[in-house]
Each structure stands twice: as C-alpha cells, then as structure tokens.
Amino acid sequence: MYPELQGRVALITGAGRREGLGEAMARRLAEEGCKVVITDVGAAKGEYMPESAVGTGSEMQSIVDEIITAGGDAAAFNCDVLNPAEVAAAANFAVETFGSLDIWVNNAGIGYLMKPIVEMSIDEWDTVLGVNLRGVFLGIQAAARIMIEQGRGGRIINIGSQASKSGFGHASAYTSSKHGIVGLTRVAAMELGEHGITVNTICPNHVTTGLGAWQNSHFSGVTGRDMNQYMADMRARIPLGRPGLQEDIAKACAFLCSDQATYMTAENMNVSGGEEYH
Ligand SMILES: NC(=O)c1ccc[n+]([C@@H]2O[C@H](COP(=O)([O-])OP(=O)(O)OC[C@H]3O[C@@H](n4cnc5c(N)ncnc54)[C@H](O)[C@@H]3O)[C@@H](O)[C@H]2O)c1
C-alpha cells in the first residue's frame, strides 16, 4: 500500500466495463485512498462497439456504488475519448467534483478489428487509431493542461500492450496504435517533466478481460486451434507460466502513481510475465 496516494484524485478512461483493466485499476487506486473518477462511453457506439463490448452507464455506476460501499470515494462520468470536448469535460468534472486532478490513466481501447491488412477498411483503421492513439493524445492534453495550472505535478499512465513492442498478424491498426503510444509517451514525458508530471506506459501481455476473451476466441479460430490448445500454447511461451491478471496491471498502475516511482518517466514498462522483454 502507498499511503501518499490518500486523497489524490485519479481519472481512468474506459473503466466502466466489468472485468476490465480499467475497473481493476480504479478499484486498486480507490483502495489506496484515491478519489476515483470512472469514465466510459456509457452506451453502444455503433457497429464496432455494441453494448456488450463497452462500459455502460449502469455498469459504471454500479462500480462506483461498490467502491463507495467499501468506504472509498468515486464518481462516474460519460466520456467518449474520440470526442475532445468530452475528454476536456471529464477532466473538469474531476476538479469540480473532487477539487483537483492528480492522476490520469488512458486505458480506453478497442481490439476487435482484427483482419489482414488487405481486408482492413479505412474506416476500421481510423476507428482503432482514433480510440487507441488519438484518444490517448486527447487524454494527455486535457490532463496536462489542468496539472500544469495546478502547479504540483501529476502522473499520467497510458495502457499500451505487448503490441506496443512486437508485431501481431491481423492487428495492423491495433499494433500501430499501441506502438504510437510508445512515441507519444516519450514526447509527453519530455515536455511535461519540467512541470513535475511523469508519463509512463504499462504494456500488458494477455489478460482475459471481455476484450481478452474475444481475442482468445478470435485468434484460436484464426490459427485453427481449439481454445484449450490455444491457451496451453500461450502459457508455454510465458516464462512465468500464466497469462496476466487484472490485478497485475492494477499493481503496476498503483506503483507508477506512488512515491516509489518519482524518478520514472518516459518508460514503456512490460507487465507480461516475461513474455515481452524489450
Ligand atoms: N486484455 C488484454 O489482454 C490487454 C492486453 C494489452 C493491452 N490491453 C489494453 O488494455 C486496455 C483495456 O482493455 P481491456 O482488456 O480491459 O478491455 P475492455 O473491453 O474490458 O475495456 C476497454 C474499455 O474501453 C472502453 N472504450 C472503448 N471505446 C471507447 C471510447 N471511444 N471512449 C471511451 N471508452 C472507450 C470500453 O467501453 C471498455 O470499457 C485497452 O487499451 C487494451 O488495448 C488489454
């Protein structure tokens, strides 16, 4: 536990879907004593993001209610990271509701448009890059503007992927967006260091969230393996012998927010059981 996190205000994008990395990070930061703003789209966002794949308003609110029942402090806000006005409004909501903005986690992402390059449409490419990379840019911008004005530093954490470091077939847009976050992290860390704001990215390997379960099913099919074989092959290539858990990512997030990480910035940190090591 990190007592210095008590009372800090943290906003997490894409944190409204049950079993997601965003929910896990929100819960962990709330346990650390942070006041947490859970944001997500709140409703279906068209063909690629049906209600079953997004954090809905009622899911967001139920996570908030559970955090409050457990003694924490939390609030929900609808924010589509494709929309600059909504991202800025979310940042303002955190300040208006809890008095400041100290931690911003760019977690929102989509990984459903998995196709060979020759079959990928421009709209599909734009959708993935829009949510996964432009959305992170907008989050960094909105958070930095407030943190600079507050004048007491801050922490920005992005959720990259193993696809931030390695290439994956059928994932041209996803891999490009997640590689893009690496460069964006480095630039933001350079620009914001003088304000005491650190910017780091966590790069998970596989975690069986709602998105992760869809990817397992999709890629086991694409590679012609049944699910048991697919998961056994996955475990076999991970030195620590298992895929990631939501709590593994939440632990890394809490660490990067803590005073243990005051001299860490511009890092693109693998949390992958050793599967990814560069
Ligand atoms: N699960 C994994 O194996 C894994 C591995 C590496 C990286 N990641 C990354 O972790 C992050 C969280 O993924 P997850 O596995 O928890 O999936 P998830 O589907 O549970 O969570 C993604 C969240 O992003 C939200 N979202 C989608 N489009 C949005 C938009 N336009 N605006 C705001 N929110 C939006 C969804 O509503 C959802 O709540 C993503 O960035 C993903 O790429 C996941």
mmCIF file of C-alpha atoms and ligand atoms in Angstrom:
data_model
loop_
_atom_site.group_PDB
_atom_site.id
_atom_site.type_symbol
_atom_site.label_atom_id
_atom_site.label_comp_id
_atom_site.label_asym_id
_atom_site.label_seq_id
_atom_site.Cartn_x
_atom_site.Cartn_y
_atom_site.Cartn_z
ATOM 1 C CA MET A 1 0.000 0.000 0.000
ATOM 2 C CA TYR A 2 1.104 3.565 -0.701
ATOM 3 C CA PRO A 3 -0.201 5.969 1.980
ATOM 4 C CA GLU A 4 0.895 9.002 -0.048
ATOM 5 C CA LEU A 5 -1.940 8.257 -2.507
ATOM 6 C CA GLN A 6 -4.555 9.056 0.133
ATOM 7 C CA GLY A 7 -6.803 11.865 -1.148
ATOM 8 C CA ARG A 8 -5.292 12.081 -4.642
ATOM 9 C CA VAL A 9 -7.787 12.416 -7.468
ATOM 10 C CA ALA A 10 -7.498 9.852 -10.253
ATOM 11 C CA LEU A 11 -9.436 9.645 -13.512
ATOM 12 C CA ILE A 12 -9.454 6.464 -15.593
ATOM 13 C CA THR A 13 -10.837 6.259 -19.126
ATOM 14 C CA GLY A 14 -12.666 3.157 -20.333
ATOM 15 C CA ALA A 15 -13.117 1.972 -16.745
ATOM 16 C CA GLY A 16 -16.785 1.079 -16.870
ATOM 17 C CA ARG A 17 -16.669 -2.435 -18.278
ATOM 18 C CA ARG A 18 -16.817 -5.253 -15.750
ATOM 19 C CA GLU A 19 -13.663 -7.400 -15.523
ATOM 20 C CA GLY A 20 -11.695 -4.798 -17.490
ATOM 21 C CA LEU A 21 -8.250 -3.443 -16.668
ATOM 22 C CA GLY A 22 -9.831 -0.031 -16.063
ATOM 23 C CA GLU A 23 -12.159 -1.368 -13.384
ATOM 24 C CA ALA A 24 -9.260 -3.162 -11.673
ATOM 25 C CA MET A 25 -7.084 -0.022 -11.655
ATOM 26 C CA ALA A 26 -9.984 2.084 -10.383
ATOM 27 C CA ARG A 27 -10.641 -0.329 -7.533
ATOM 28 C CA ARG A 28 -6.958 -0.521 -6.590
ATOM 29 C CA LEU A 29 -6.499 3.262 -6.601
ATOM 30 C CA ALA A 30 -9.686 3.614 -4.519
ATOM 31 C CA GLU A 31 -8.275 1.077 -2.030
ATOM 32 C CA GLU A 32 -5.160 3.256 -1.860
ATOM 33 C CA GLY A 33 -7.397 6.152 -0.797
ATOM 34 C CA CYS A 34 -7.646 7.964 -4.138
ATOM 35 C CA LYS A 35 -10.872 9.661 -5.122
ATOM 36 C CA VAL A 36 -11.640 7.972 -8.415
ATOM 37 C CA VAL A 37 -13.485 9.211 -11.489
ATOM 38 C CA ILE A 38 -14.639 6.293 -13.604
ATOM 39 C CA THR A 39 -15.288 7.310 -17.188
ATOM 40 C CA ASP A 40 -16.517 5.332 -20.164
ATOM 41 C CA VAL A 41 -18.709 5.757 -23.223
ATOM 42 C CA GLY A 42 -21.835 4.727 -21.279
ATOM 43 C CA ALA A 43 -23.744 3.300 -24.248
ATOM 44 C CA ALA A 44 -23.243 1.419 -27.521
ATOM 45 C CA LYS A 45 -21.066 3.271 -30.022
ATOM 46 C CA GLY A 46 -22.071 1.750 -33.318
ATOM 47 C CA GLU A 47 -21.151 -1.343 -35.226
ATOM 48 C CA TYR A 48 -17.711 -1.988 -33.728
ATOM 49 C CA MET A 49 -18.675 -1.164 -30.163
ATOM 50 C CA PRO A 50 -22.004 -2.829 -29.304
ATOM 51 C CA GLU A 51 -23.375 -2.565 -25.779
ATOM 52 C CA SER A 52 -21.795 -5.928 -24.911
ATOM 53 C CA ALA A 53 -18.308 -4.508 -25.609
ATOM 54 C CA VAL A 54 -18.483 -1.175 -23.807
ATOM 55 C CA GLY A 55 -18.798 0.100 -20.287
ATOM 56 C CA THR A 56 -22.457 1.111 -19.953
ATOM 57 C CA GLY A 57 -23.833 3.824 -17.689
ATOM 58 C CA SER A 58 -25.304 1.272 -15.287
ATOM 59 C CA GLU A 59 -22.062 -0.752 -15.152
ATOM 60 C CA MET A 60 -20.074 2.406 -14.417
ATOM 61 C CA GLN A 61 -22.498 3.446 -11.705
ATOM 62 C CA SER A 62 -22.515 0.004 -10.098
ATOM 63 C CA ILE A 63 -18.699 0.026 -9.876
ATOM 64 C CA VAL A 64 -18.877 3.486 -8.291
ATOM 65 C CA ASP A 65 -21.539 2.287 -5.817
ATOM 66 C CA GLU A 66 -19.421 -0.711 -4.812
ATOM 67 C CA ILE A 67 -16.362 1.483 -4.236
ATOM 68 C CA ILE A 68 -18.400 3.856 -2.067
ATOM 69 C CA THR A 69 -19.951 0.944 -0.128
ATOM 70 C CA ALA A 70 -16.424 -0.326 0.548
ATOM 71 C CA GLY A 71 -15.570 3.053 2.092
ATOM 72 C CA GLY A 72 -13.964 4.717 -0.933
ATOM 73 C CA ASP A 73 -14.803 7.796 -2.919
ATOM 74 C CA ALA A 74 -15.796 7.606 -6.591
ATOM 75 C CA ALA A 75 -17.958 9.187 -9.283
ATOM 76 C CA ALA A 76 -18.893 8.276 -12.862
ATOM 77 C CA PHE A 77 -18.779 10.441 -15.974
ATOM 78 C CA ASN A 78 -19.636 9.618 -19.582
ATOM 79 C CA CYS A 79 -16.653 10.277 -21.828
ATOM 80 C CA ASP A 80 -16.007 9.076 -25.358
ATOM 81 C CA VAL A 81 -12.275 9.532 -25.893
ATOM 82 C CA LEU A 82 -12.932 10.203 -29.578
ATOM 83 C CA ASN A 83 -14.584 13.473 -28.563
ATOM 84 C CA PRO A 84 -12.182 16.254 -27.453
ATOM 85 C CA ALA A 85 -14.956 18.211 -25.714
ATOM 86 C CA GLU A 86 -15.988 15.164 -23.659
ATOM 87 C CA VAL A 87 -12.381 14.458 -22.657
ATOM 88 C CA ALA A 88 -11.892 18.051 -21.506
ATOM 89 C CA ALA A 89 -15.263 17.930 -19.720
ATOM 90 C CA ALA A 90 -14.213 14.762 -17.882
ATOM 91 C CA ALA A 91 -11.052 16.465 -16.637
ATOM 92 C CA ASN A 92 -13.096 19.449 -15.457
ATOM 93 C CA PHE A 93 -15.613 17.118 -13.796
ATOM 94 C CA ALA A 94 -12.809 15.584 -11.700
ATOM 95 C CA VAL A 95 -11.733 19.020 -10.484
ATOM 96 C CA GLU A 96 -15.292 20.206 -9.841
ATOM 97 C CA THR A 97 -16.245 17.002 -8.008
ATOM 98 C CA PHE A 98 -13.115 16.253 -6.009
ATOM 99 C CA GLY A 99 -11.107 19.501 -6.078
ATOM 100 C CA SER A 100 -8.083 18.539 -8.187
ATOM 101 C CA LEU A 101 -6.686 16.169 -10.799
ATOM 102 C CA ASP A 102 -3.535 14.283 -9.828
ATOM 103 C CA ILE A 103 -3.576 11.030 -11.815
ATOM 104 C CA TRP A 104 -4.907 10.347 -15.311
ATOM 105 C CA VAL A 105 -4.988 6.830 -16.753
ATOM 106 C CA ASN A 106 -5.521 6.463 -20.515
ATOM 107 C CA ASN A 107 -6.981 2.965 -20.510
ATOM 108 C CA ALA A 108 -9.817 3.140 -23.089
ATOM 109 C CA GLY A 109 -9.056 0.988 -26.082
ATOM 110 C CA ILE A 110 -10.545 -1.343 -28.651
ATOM 111 C CA GLY A 111 -9.055 -4.501 -30.080
ATOM 112 C CA TYR A 112 -11.908 -6.001 -32.066
ATOM 113 C CA LEU A 113 -10.981 -5.027 -35.613
ATOM 114 C CA MET A 114 -8.527 -7.821 -36.290
ATOM 115 C CA LYS A 115 -8.096 -8.517 -40.013
ATOM 116 C CA PRO A 116 -5.309 -8.969 -42.533
ATOM 117 C CA ILE A 117 -4.078 -5.652 -43.978
ATOM 118 C CA VAL A 118 -5.565 -6.451 -47.385
ATOM 119 C CA GLU A 119 -9.049 -6.779 -45.849
ATOM 120 C CA MET A 120 -8.949 -3.803 -43.483
ATOM 121 C CA SER A 121 -11.112 -0.819 -44.437
ATOM 122 C CA ILE A 122 -10.005 2.773 -43.912
ATOM 123 C CA ASP A 123 -12.932 3.298 -41.537
ATOM 124 C CA GLU A 124 -11.792 0.350 -39.432
ATOM 125 C CA TRP A 125 -8.217 1.650 -39.356
ATOM 126 C CA ASP A 126 -9.426 5.142 -38.367
ATOM 127 C CA THR A 127 -11.669 3.771 -35.626
ATOM 128 C CA VAL A 128 -8.852 1.835 -33.956
ATOM 129 C CA LEU A 129 -6.289 4.625 -34.307
ATOM 130 C CA GLY A 130 -8.922 7.135 -33.156
ATOM 131 C CA VAL A 131 -9.737 5.410 -29.885
ATOM 132 C CA ASN A 132 -6.347 3.874 -29.096
ATOM 133 C CA LEU A 133 -3.955 6.670 -30.092
ATOM 134 C CA ARG A 134 -5.821 9.928 -30.694
ATOM 135 C CA GLY A 135 -7.804 9.223 -27.530
ATOM 136 C CA VAL A 136 -4.562 8.897 -25.550
ATOM 137 C CA PHE A 137 -3.287 12.160 -27.043
ATOM 138 C CA LEU A 138 -6.501 13.930 -26.020
ATOM 139 C CA GLY A 139 -6.285 12.473 -22.522
ATOM 140 C CA ILE A 140 -2.677 13.575 -22.064
ATOM 141 C CA GLN A 141 -3.551 17.043 -23.336
ATOM 142 C CA ALA A 142 -6.586 17.507 -21.082
ATOM 143 C CA ALA A 143 -4.778 16.163 -18.011
ATOM 144 C CA ALA A 144 -1.608 18.149 -18.637
ATOM 145 C CA ARG A 145 -3.458 21.430 -19.056
ATOM 146 C CA ILE A 146 -5.011 21.056 -15.615
ATOM 147 C CA MET A 147 -1.949 19.600 -13.903
ATOM 148 C CA ILE A 148 0.276 22.428 -15.210
ATOM 149 C CA GLU A 149 -2.202 25.005 -13.940
ATOM 150 C CA GLN A 150 -2.373 23.311 -10.531
ATOM 151 C CA GLY A 151 1.410 23.538 -10.358
ATOM 152 C CA ARG A 152 2.084 20.489 -8.237
ATOM 153 C CA GLY A 153 2.941 17.814 -10.759
ATOM 154 C CA GLY A 154 0.967 14.705 -11.598
ATOM 155 C CA ARG A 155 1.013 11.222 -13.008
ATOM 156 C CA ILE A 156 -0.165 10.194 -16.447
ATOM 157 C CA ILE A 157 -0.294 6.483 -17.206
ATOM 158 C CA ASN A 158 -1.134 5.012 -20.585
ATOM 159 C CA ILE A 159 -2.150 1.444 -21.251
ATOM 160 C CA GLY A 160 -0.149 0.138 -24.165
ATOM 161 C CA SER A 161 0.204 -3.546 -24.940
ATOM 162 C CA GLN A 162 2.619 -6.255 -25.896
ATOM 163 C CA ALA A 163 1.609 -4.907 -29.313
ATOM 164 C CA SER A 164 3.462 -1.707 -28.330
ATOM 165 C CA LYS A 165 6.700 -3.671 -28.752
ATOM 166 C CA SER A 166 6.026 -6.574 -31.133
ATOM 167 C CA GLY A 167 4.041 -7.080 -34.318
ATOM 168 C CA PHE A 168 0.946 -9.285 -34.424
ATOM 169 C CA GLY A 169 -0.691 -10.613 -37.582
ATOM 170 C CA HIS A 170 -4.216 -9.349 -38.298
ATOM 171 C CA ALA A 171 -3.576 -6.458 -35.883
ATOM 172 C CA SER A 172 -2.099 -3.751 -38.106
ATOM 173 C CA ALA A 173 -4.206 -0.923 -36.696
ATOM 174 C CA TYR A 174 -4.049 -2.161 -33.092
ATOM 175 C CA THR A 175 -0.286 -2.741 -33.230
ATOM 176 C CA SER A 176 0.317 0.633 -34.902
ATOM 177 C CA SER A 177 -1.814 2.444 -32.348
ATOM 178 C CA LYS A 178 -0.061 0.764 -29.434
ATOM 179 C CA HIS A 179 3.408 1.398 -30.927
ATOM 180 C CA GLY A 180 2.293 5.019 -31.362
ATOM 181 C CA ILE A 181 1.644 5.278 -27.627
ATOM 182 C CA VAL A 182 5.333 4.483 -27.003
ATOM 183 C CA GLY A 183 6.445 7.531 -29.001
ATOM 184 C CA LEU A 184 3.733 9.721 -27.545
ATOM 185 C CA THR A 185 4.775 8.704 -24.020
ATOM 186 C CA ARG A 186 8.374 9.725 -24.712
ATOM 187 C CA VAL A 187 7.397 13.123 -26.127
ATOM 188 C CA ALA A 188 4.885 13.861 -23.363
ATOM 189 C CA ALA A 189 7.470 12.908 -20.717
ATOM 190 C CA MET A 190 9.991 15.305 -22.316
ATOM 191 C CA GLU A 191 7.508 18.168 -22.485
ATOM 192 C CA LEU A 192 5.900 17.685 -19.073
ATOM 193 C CA GLY A 193 8.933 16.791 -16.965
ATOM 194 C CA GLU A 194 9.627 20.419 -16.113
ATOM 195 C CA HIS A 195 6.158 20.551 -14.523
ATOM 196 C CA GLY A 196 6.802 17.512 -12.361
ATOM 197 C CA ILE A 197 4.392 15.405 -14.395
ATOM 198 C CA THR A 198 5.554 11.883 -15.159
ATOM 199 C CA VAL A 199 4.243 9.975 -18.180
ATOM 200 C CA ASN A 200 4.623 6.207 -18.386
ATOM 201 C CA THR A 201 3.003 3.347 -20.267
ATOM 202 C CA ILE A 202 2.164 -0.116 -18.984
ATOM 203 C CA CYS A 203 2.446 -2.820 -21.647
ATOM 204 C CA PRO A 204 0.446 -5.909 -20.594
ATOM 205 C CA ASN A 205 0.527 -9.202 -22.437
ATOM 206 C CA HIS A 206 -2.716 -11.153 -22.414
ATOM 207 C CA VAL A 207 -5.346 -10.647 -19.697
ATOM 208 C CA THR A 208 -8.709 -12.381 -20.030
ATOM 209 C CA THR A 209 -10.947 -9.352 -19.808
ATOM 210 C CA GLY A 210 -14.048 -9.041 -22.008
ATOM 211 C CA LEU A 211 -11.761 -7.898 -24.802
ATOM 212 C CA GLY A 212 -9.172 -10.577 -23.986
ATOM 213 C CA ALA A 213 -11.811 -13.343 -24.100
ATOM 214 C CA TRP A 214 -12.972 -12.135 -27.517
ATOM 215 C CA GLN A 215 -9.379 -12.130 -28.774
ATOM 216 C CA ASN A 216 -8.780 -15.669 -27.480
ATOM 217 C CA SER A 217 -11.841 -16.905 -29.290
ATOM 218 C CA HIS A 218 -10.991 -14.981 -32.467
ATOM 219 C CA PHE A 219 -7.333 -15.988 -32.676
ATOM 220 C CA SER A 220 -7.870 -19.604 -31.676
ATOM 221 C CA GLY A 221 -10.247 -19.738 -34.652
ATOM 222 C CA VAL A 222 -7.883 -17.893 -36.993
ATOM 223 C CA THR A 223 -4.991 -20.187 -36.070
ATOM 224 C CA GLY A 224 -7.104 -23.357 -36.225
ATOM 225 C CA ARG A 225 -6.604 -24.412 -32.604
ATOM 226 C CA ASP A 226 -9.246 -25.286 -30.055
ATOM 227 C CA MET A 227 -9.347 -22.994 -27.032
ATOM 228 C CA ASN A 228 -7.581 -25.458 -24.711
ATOM 229 C CA GLN A 229 -4.671 -25.820 -27.114
ATOM 230 C CA TYR A 230 -4.578 -22.072 -27.760
ATOM 231 C CA MET A 231 -4.355 -21.286 -24.032
ATOM 232 C CA ALA A 232 -1.823 -24.068 -23.408
ATOM 233 C CA ASP A 233 0.377 -22.629 -26.176
ATOM 234 C CA MET A 234 0.041 -19.179 -24.609
ATOM 235 C CA ARG A 235 1.071 -20.429 -21.171
ATOM 236 C CA ALA A 236 4.017 -22.300 -22.666
ATOM 237 C CA ARG A 237 5.590 -19.172 -24.137
ATOM 238 C CA ILE A 238 5.243 -17.083 -20.940
ATOM 239 C CA PRO A 239 8.234 -17.603 -18.598
ATOM 240 C CA LEU A 240 6.024 -17.181 -15.514
ATOM 241 C CA GLY A 241 3.639 -19.780 -16.941
ATOM 242 C CA ARG A 242 0.335 -17.921 -16.944
ATOM 243 C CA PRO A 243 -1.374 -15.004 -18.677
ATOM 244 C CA GLY A 244 -1.692 -11.702 -16.840
ATOM 245 C CA LEU A 245 -4.397 -10.931 -14.321
ATOM 246 C CA GLN A 246 -6.258 -7.652 -13.958
ATOM 247 C CA GLU A 247 -4.616 -7.202 -10.556
ATOM 248 C CA ASP A 248 -1.120 -7.467 -12.093
ATOM 249 C CA ILE A 249 -1.855 -4.351 -14.131
ATOM 250 C CA ALA A 250 -3.529 -2.606 -11.199
ATOM 251 C CA LYS A 251 -0.414 -3.212 -9.069
ATOM 252 C CA ALA A 252 1.829 -1.665 -11.734
ATOM 253 C CA CYS A 253 -0.522 1.300 -12.003
ATOM 254 C CA ALA A 254 -0.517 1.924 -8.235
ATOM 255 C CA PHE A 255 3.288 1.654 -8.190
ATOM 256 C CA LEU A 256 3.664 4.214 -11.006
ATOM 257 C CA CYS A 257 1.342 6.587 -9.114
ATOM 258 C CA SER A 258 3.249 6.152 -5.862
ATOM 259 C CA ASP A 259 6.299 7.923 -4.473
ATOM 260 C CA GLN A 260 8.286 4.773 -5.295
ATOM 261 C CA ALA A 261 8.196 5.896 -8.937
ATOM 262 C CA THR A 262 9.072 9.593 -8.568
ATOM 263 C CA TYR A 263 12.124 9.275 -10.855
ATOM 264 C CA MET A 264 10.437 7.143 -13.511
ATOM 265 C CA THR A 265 9.140 8.802 -16.632
ATOM 266 C CA ALA A 266 9.106 8.025 -20.383
ATOM 267 C CA GLU A 267 9.011 4.302 -19.507
ATOM 268 C CA ASN A 268 7.106 1.781 -21.576
ATOM 269 C CA MET A 269 7.039 -0.926 -18.953
ATOM 270 C CA ASN A 270 6.253 -4.544 -19.757
ATOM 271 C CA VAL A 271 3.962 -6.386 -17.334
ATOM 272 C CA SER A 272 3.951 -9.646 -19.195
ATOM 273 C CA GLY A 273 5.334 -12.464 -17.059
ATOM 274 C CA GLY A 274 8.494 -12.230 -19.150
ATOM 275 C CA GLU A 275 6.759 -12.858 -22.470
ATOM 276 C CA GLU A 276 7.870 -9.458 -23.762
ATOM 277 C CA TYR A 277 11.322 -8.273 -22.757
ATOM 278 C CA HIS A 278 12.316 -5.340 -24.923
HETATM 279 N N1 LIG B 1 -6.938 -7.589 -22.124
HETATM 280 C C1 LIG B 1 -5.760 -7.679 -22.666
HETATM 281 O O1 LIG B 1 -5.246 -8.767 -22.909
HETATM 282 C C2 LIG B 1 -4.970 -6.428 -22.985
HETATM 283 C C3 LIG B 1 -3.627 -6.578 -23.275
HETATM 284 C C4 LIG B 1 -2.890 -5.464 -23.580
HETATM 285 C C5 LIG B 1 -3.476 -4.222 -23.570
HETATM 286 N N2 LIG B 1 -4.802 -4.102 -23.300
HETATM 287 C C6 LIG B 1 -5.357 -2.744 -23.314
HETATM 288 O O2 LIG B 1 -5.951 -2.505 -22.067
HETATM 289 C C7 LIG B 1 -6.976 -1.533 -22.204
HETATM 290 C C8 LIG B 1 -8.232 -2.054 -21.535
HETATM 291 O O3 LIG B 1 -8.659 -3.208 -22.229
HETATM 292 P P1 LIG B 1 -9.480 -4.375 -21.545
HETATM 293 O O4 LIG B 1 -8.825 -5.634 -21.904
HETATM 294 O O5 LIG B 1 -9.760 -4.070 -20.135
HETATM 295 O O6 LIG B 1 -10.803 -4.341 -22.431
HETATM 296 P P2 LIG B 1 -12.295 -3.912 -22.113
HETATM 297 O O7 LIG B 1 -13.038 -4.058 -23.377
HETATM 298 O O8 LIG B 1 -12.791 -4.588 -20.896
HETATM 299 O O9 LIG B 1 -12.117 -2.359 -21.732
HETATM 300 C C9 LIG B 1 -11.959 -1.379 -22.710
HETATM 301 C C10 LIG B 1 -12.818 -0.218 -22.299
HETATM 302 O O10 LIG B 1 -12.622 0.850 -23.234
HETATM 303 C C11 LIG B 1 -13.874 1.452 -23.433
HETATM 304 N N3 LIG B 1 -13.908 2.199 -24.679
HETATM 305 C C12 LIG B 1 -13.938 1.738 -25.950
HETATM 306 N N4 LIG B 1 -14.037 2.751 -26.815
HETATM 307 C C13 LIG B 1 -14.069 3.874 -26.066
HETATM 308 C C14 LIG B 1 -14.167 5.249 -26.364
HETATM 309 N N5 LIG B 1 -14.271 5.687 -27.630
HETATM 310 N N6 LIG B 1 -14.165 6.134 -25.347
HETATM 311 C C15 LIG B 1 -14.087 5.716 -24.058
HETATM 312 N N7 LIG B 1 -14.003 4.428 -23.714
HETATM 313 C C16 LIG B 1 -13.993 3.532 -24.706
HETATM 314 C C17 LIG B 1 -14.865 0.309 -23.439
HETATM 315 O O11 LIG B 1 -16.171 0.780 -23.219
HETATM 316 C C18 LIG B 1 -14.319 -0.558 -22.330
HETATM 317 O O12 LIG B 1 -14.887 -0.230 -21.085
HETATM 318 C C19 LIG B 1 -7.126 -1.286 -23.698
HETATM 319 O O13 LIG B 1 -6.411 -0.111 -24.065
HETATM 320 C C20 LIG B 1 -6.462 -2.511 -24.314
HETATM 321 O O14 LIG B 1 -5.969 -2.267 -25.610
HETATM 322 C C21 LIG B 1 -5.560 -5.171 -22.996
#
